[in-house]
């Protein structure tokens, strides 16, 4: 047994219930994080598609420039090879189209890898949760057996 693992068979029913609740909270948080990462990956893929749609023919054309997800301002595409790329938290950098494409690919990979890591953790936490529930059921069955045995002894003695 690894140093961070515990023998759940030694825990009381109340302790198991607390541990089960803790696992449920952690699972919900991990699932929310996974969902957020998948949404971010989708946005990066949309950005990549939008970048791929820009061609030399678009130079000088009017377009709507997104400032936020819901706010767009009119603009003109002056140079299709030099783009303003958001780095995050309000920071922007001018990049060549190929460099911007490579940056988006790196971000997609990073987000996808993090989502995969969370998937692995969720799978392990789910197995732990199931083991806790099974141990709780086993302990409750033992308690019911002892109670039934006690009741039978009481009935014989009466």
PDB file of C-alpha atoms in Angstrom, residues 44-53 81 83 85 95-109:
ATOM      1  CA  UNK A  44      -8.773  27.599 -29.390  1.00  0.00           C
ATOM      2  CA  UNK A  45      -9.918  25.314 -32.208  1.00  0.00           C
ATOM      3  CA  UNK A  46     -12.355  28.019 -33.357  1.00  0.00           C
ATOM      4  CA  UNK A  47      -9.488  30.525 -33.312  1.00  0.00           C
ATOM      5  CA  UNK A  48      -7.388  28.137 -35.377  1.00  0.00           C
ATOM      6  CA  UNK A  49     -10.226  27.756 -37.890  1.00  0.00           C
ATOM      7  CA  UNK A  50     -10.658  31.537 -38.076  1.00  0.00           C
ATOM      8  CA  UNK A  51      -6.918  31.955 -38.614  1.00  0.00           C
ATOM      9  CA  UNK A  52      -6.959  29.349 -41.379  1.00  0.00           C
ATOM     10  CA  UNK A  53      -9.817  31.209 -43.074  1.00  0.00           C
ATOM     11  CA  UNK A  81       0.779  38.020 -42.400  1.00  0.00           C
ATOM     12  CA  UNK A  83      -1.593  39.476 -36.579  1.00  0.00           C
ATOM     13  CA  UNK A  85      -2.551  37.704 -30.799  1.00  0.00           C
ATOM     14  CA  UNK A  95       2.977  37.615 -34.528  1.00  0.00           C
ATOM     15  CA  UNK A  96       3.365  36.274 -38.011  1.00  0.00           C
ATOM     16  CA  UNK A  97       0.466  34.070 -39.140  1.00  0.00           C
ATOM     17  CA  UNK A  98       2.553  30.869 -38.993  1.00  0.00           C
ATOM     18  CA  UNK A  99       3.817  31.724 -35.490  1.00  0.00           C
ATOM     19  CA  UNK A 100       0.268  32.469 -34.334  1.00  0.00           C
ATOM     20  CA  UNK A 101      -0.877  29.134 -35.748  1.00  0.00           C
ATOM     21  CA  UNK A 102       1.950  27.319 -33.928  1.00  0.00           C
ATOM     22  CA  UNK A 103       1.094  29.136 -30.688  1.00  0.00           C
ATOM     23  CA  UNK A 104      -2.552  28.052 -30.958  1.00  0.00           C
ATOM     24  CA  UNK A 105      -1.417  24.463 -31.593  1.00  0.00           C
ATOM     25  CA  UNK A 106       0.714  24.571 -28.420  1.00  0.00           C
ATOM     26  CA  UNK A 107      -2.195  25.937 -26.393  1.00  0.00           C
ATOM     27  CA  UNK A 108      -4.558  23.282 -27.770  1.00  0.00           C
ATOM     28  CA  UNK A 109      -2.047  20.560 -26.848  1.00  0.00           C
TER      29      UNK A 109
END
